[in-house]
Amino acid sequence: MDSHPEIEKLSAYYDKELLPGEAGQVRAHLESCQPCKETLLEWEKVQRVFLKSPEINPSAGFAFRVMEAIPPKQVFDLRDLVRWLVPTGALMLGAVVLISIVPLNAADTFVMENEILKGNAPFSVQENTVSQTDVSGDWMGLEAL
Amino acid sequence: MNDDRVLIERIVQGDRDAFAEVVRKYQGPVIRLCYSLLHNHQEAEDLAQEVFVKAFYALERFKGSSAFYTWLYRIASNHCLDYLRKKSRHPEQSWDELLEKRGSEIEKLLSKDPAAGQSREDQELVHQVLEHVSADFRIILVLRDIQGLTYEEIAQALSCSLDAVKGRLKRARQDFRDKLRHFLALRNV
């Protein structure tokens, strides 16, 4: 490799992420290329000074505080979900059935009442209705006695 | 990593102690990841705590297509980035001002024996320098150079492609090197 490798390739070489063949090519180039070698040395320097693993550890009781922040009942349990879903599903099904029946009956009653008010009640209804004549006249058939 | 799968199964079945075990196992790496981005121990612990709580509630959505710790790092990275964006921290002084005031200290820091530890003042200076590196660059440098994740793991943690990882790392390193070019060049003379 005579020409300089692309910076991206040099960066992957630095991270040991190149395939063996490619890494070999870059290594061979570095043997004779001072600028590329310096680039790697500078990255290494920057990493050692500015990207050091911080020497800090969790304070005592950290895990305890995390667990305290999660209420016990919130622990995910599939069985809880099933226990909750079954009655809820049954209730919802019942509600759907009720909703689909009740409005039909209500609508029938409404239509019938409307027809009666207009005087167009169905025959069976008229037959059982007490007429004005019946009320004012001999509705008990007393005259015949 | 199979241990993680067993622990996760136990958690999903409602075993609270299994989650406490996960917290104890990963508290160090997660707090260090948060600290590397925030440079404040208390804030790092607070955020790490929120990360674990988030992870707990999201665990049922964990499909196991990636390692558990890269999934945890994804939550931690996103949480820290969100926090940094909300706080919209701007460095107290511009890069030029920092170089003018503390350039000689940066130069000394770069010439120190890498094996020697950093004093509190050194760490504070490192923090001031890092504040001038964008959060997106900082997170990928932290995941690679501090946490030691592979490109594949970084891609999983940041939900991006391998090419994006390579490209972003290259730009992050170049950006950082350009900022310090003056001092690095002096060192190479």
Coordinates of C-alpha atoms in Angstrom, one line a residue, chain B:
Chain B
M1 CA -24.0 -13.8 28.8
N2 CA -26.2 -16.9 29.3
D3 CA -26.3 -15.9 32.9
D4 CA -28.1 -12.7 31.8
R5 CA -30.7 -14.7 29.9
V6 CA -31.4 -16.8 33.0
L7 CA -31.7 -13.6 35.1
I8 CA -34.0 -12.0 32.6
E9 CA -36.3 -15.0 32.5
R10 CA -36.4 -14.9 36.3
I11 CA -37.3 -11.2 36.3
V12 CA -40.1 -11.6 33.8
Q13 CA -41.5 -14.3 36.0
G14 CA -41.6 -11.8 38.8
D15 CA -38.4 -12.6 40.6
R16 CA -37.4 -9.2 42.2
D17 CA -34.1 -10.5 43.5
A18 CA -33.0 -11.4 40.0
F19 CA -33.3 -7.7 39.0
A20 CA -31.3 -6.7 42.1
E21 CA -28.6 -9.1 40.9
V22 CA -28.6 -7.4 37.5
V23 CA -28.2 -4.0 39.1
R24 CA -25.3 -5.2 41.2
K25 CA -23.7 -6.8 38.2
Y26 CA -23.9 -3.7 35.9
Q27 CA -24.0 -0.7 38.3
G28 CA -20.3 -0.1 37.9
P29 CA -20.2 0.1 34.1
V30 CA -23.4 2.1 33.9
I31 CA -22.3 4.6 36.5
R32 CA -18.9 5.0 34.8
L33 CA -20.6 5.5 31.4
C34 CA -22.9 8.2 32.8
Y35 CA -19.9 9.8 34.6
S36 CA -17.8 9.8 31.5
L37 CA -20.5 11.9 29.9
L38 CA -21.4 14.2 32.8
H39 CA -18.3 14.4 35.0
N40 CA -20.4 14.6 38.1
H41 CA -20.6 11.7 40.5
Q42 CA -24.0 12.5 42.0
E43 CA -25.6 13.3 38.6
A44 CA -24.1 10.1 37.2
E45 CA -25.6 8.0 40.0
D46 CA -29.0 9.7 39.7
L47 CA -29.1 9.0 36.0
A48 CA -27.8 5.5 36.4
Q49 CA -30.6 4.8 38.9
E50 CA -33.2 6.1 36.3
V51 CA -31.5 4.0 33.6
F52 CA -32.0 0.8 35.7
V53 CA -35.7 1.7 36.5
K54 CA -36.3 2.4 32.8
A55 CA -34.6 -0.9 31.9
F56 CA -36.8 -2.7 34.4
Y57 CA -40.0 -1.5 32.9
A58 CA -38.8 -2.0 29.3
L59 CA -37.5 -5.5 30.0
E60 CA -40.6 -7.3 28.6
R61 CA -39.7 -5.6 25.3
F62 CA -36.1 -7.0 25.3
K63 CA -36.1 -9.5 22.5
G64 CA -32.6 -10.9 23.1
S65 CA -31.5 -10.1 19.6
S66 CA -28.5 -8.3 21.1
A67 CA -26.5 -8.8 24.3
F68 CA -28.3 -7.6 27.4
Y69 CA -25.5 -5.2 28.3
T70 CA -25.5 -3.5 24.9
W71 CA -29.3 -3.1 25.3
L72 CA -28.6 -1.6 28.8
Y73 CA -25.9 0.7 27.3
R74 CA -28.4 1.9 24.7
I75 CA -30.9 3.0 27.4
A76 CA -28.0 4.6 29.3
S77 CA -26.6 6.4 26.2
N78 CA -30.0 7.7 25.2
H79 CA -30.9 8.8 28.7
C80 CA -27.6 10.7 29.1
L81 CA -27.9 12.3 25.7
D82 CA -31.5 13.4 26.5
Y83 CA -30.3 14.8 29.8
L84 CA -27.5 16.7 28.2
R85 CA -29.8 18.1 25.6
K86 CA -32.4 19.2 28.1
K87 CA -29.8 20.8 30.3
S88 CA -28.3 22.3 27.1
R89 CA -25.0 22.7 28.9
H90 CA -22.8 25.1 27.2
P91 CA -19.1 25.4 28.1
E92 CA -18.5 28.3 30.4
Q93 CA -15.9 29.6 28.0
S94 CA -15.2 29.3 24.3
W95 CA -12.5 26.9 23.1
D96 CA -10.2 29.8 22.3
E97 CA -10.7 31.3 25.8
L98 CA -9.9 27.9 27.3
L99 CA -6.7 27.6 25.2
E100 CA -5.7 31.1 26.2
K101 CA -6.2 30.6 29.9
R102 CA -5.2 27.0 30.4
G103 CA -3.2 26.1 27.3
S104 CA 0.0 25.6 29.3
E105 CA -1.8 23.2 31.7
I106 CA -3.2 21.2 28.8
E107 CA 0.3 21.0 27.4
K108 CA 1.6 19.7 30.7
L109 CA -1.3 17.2 31.0
L110 CA -0.4 15.8 27.6
S111 CA 3.3 15.5 28.5
K112 CA 2.6 13.6 31.7
D113 CA 3.4 10.0 32.1
P114 CA 0.2 8.2 31.0
A115 CA 0.7 5.6 33.8
A116 CA 0.6 8.3 36.5
G117 CA -2.8 9.1 37.9
Q118 CA -4.7 12.4 37.4
S119 CA -5.1 14.9 40.2
R120 CA -8.5 16.5 40.9
E121 CA -7.3 19.6 39.0
D122 CA -6.3 17.4 36.0
Q123 CA -9.7 15.7 36.0
E124 CA -11.4 19.1 36.1
L125 CA -9.3 20.2 33.1
V126 CA -10.1 17.0 31.2
H127 CA -13.8 17.7 31.9
Q128 CA -13.5 21.3 30.6
V129 CA -11.8 20.0 27.4
L130 CA -14.4 17.3 26.8
E131 CA -17.2 19.8 27.2
H132 CA -16.0 21.2 23.8
V133 CA -16.5 17.8 22.1
S134 CA -20.1 17.3 20.9
A135 CA -22.2 14.9 22.9
D136 CA -22.6 12.6 19.8
F137 CA -18.9 12.3 19.4
R138 CA -18.3 12.0 23.1
I139 CA -20.7 9.1 23.5
I140 CA -19.1 7.1 20.7
L141 CA -15.6 7.7 22.0
V142 CA -16.7 6.7 25.5
L143 CA -18.3 3.5 24.3
R144 CA -15.2 2.6 22.3
D145 CA -12.2 3.9 24.2
I146 CA -13.5 3.8 27.8
Q147 CA -16.1 1.0 27.8
G148 CA -14.1 -1.0 25.2
L149 CA -17.1 -2.1 23.1
T150 CA -16.6 -3.5 19.6
Y151 CA -18.0 -1.8 16.5
E152 CA -20.8 -4.4 16.4
E153 CA -21.7 -3.7 20.0
I154 CA -21.5 0.1 19.5
A155 CA -23.9 -0.3 16.5
Q156 CA -26.3 -2.2 18.7
A157 CA -26.0 0.3 21.6
L158 CA -26.5 3.3 19.4
S159 CA -29.0 1.6 17.0
C160 CA -27.0 2.4 13.9
S161 CA -25.1 0.6 11.2
L162 CA -21.5 -0.5 11.3
D163 CA -20.7 2.0 8.6
A164 CA -22.2 4.8 10.7
V165 CA -20.0 3.7 13.7
K166 CA -16.9 3.7 11.6
G167 CA -17.7 7.1 10.1
R168 CA -18.7 8.7 13.4
L169 CA -15.6 7.4 15.2
K170 CA -13.3 8.7 12.5
R171 CA -14.9 12.1 12.6
A172 CA -14.9 12.2 16.4
R173 CA -11.1 11.3 16.5
Q174 CA -10.3 13.9 13.8
D175 CA -12.4 16.6 15.6
F176 CA -10.7 15.9 18.9
R177 CA -7.2 15.7 17.3
D178 CA -7.8 19.0 15.4
K179 CA -8.8 20.8 18.6
L180 CA -5.5 19.7 20.3
R181 CA -3.4 19.8 17.1
H182 CA -1.3 22.7 18.4
F183 CA -0.3 20.8 21.6
L184 CA 0.1 17.5 19.8
A185 CA 2.3 19.1 17.1
L186 CA 4.5 20.6 19.8
R187 CA 4.8 17.2 21.4
N188 CA 6.0 15.7 18.2
V189 CA 8.7 18.2 17.5

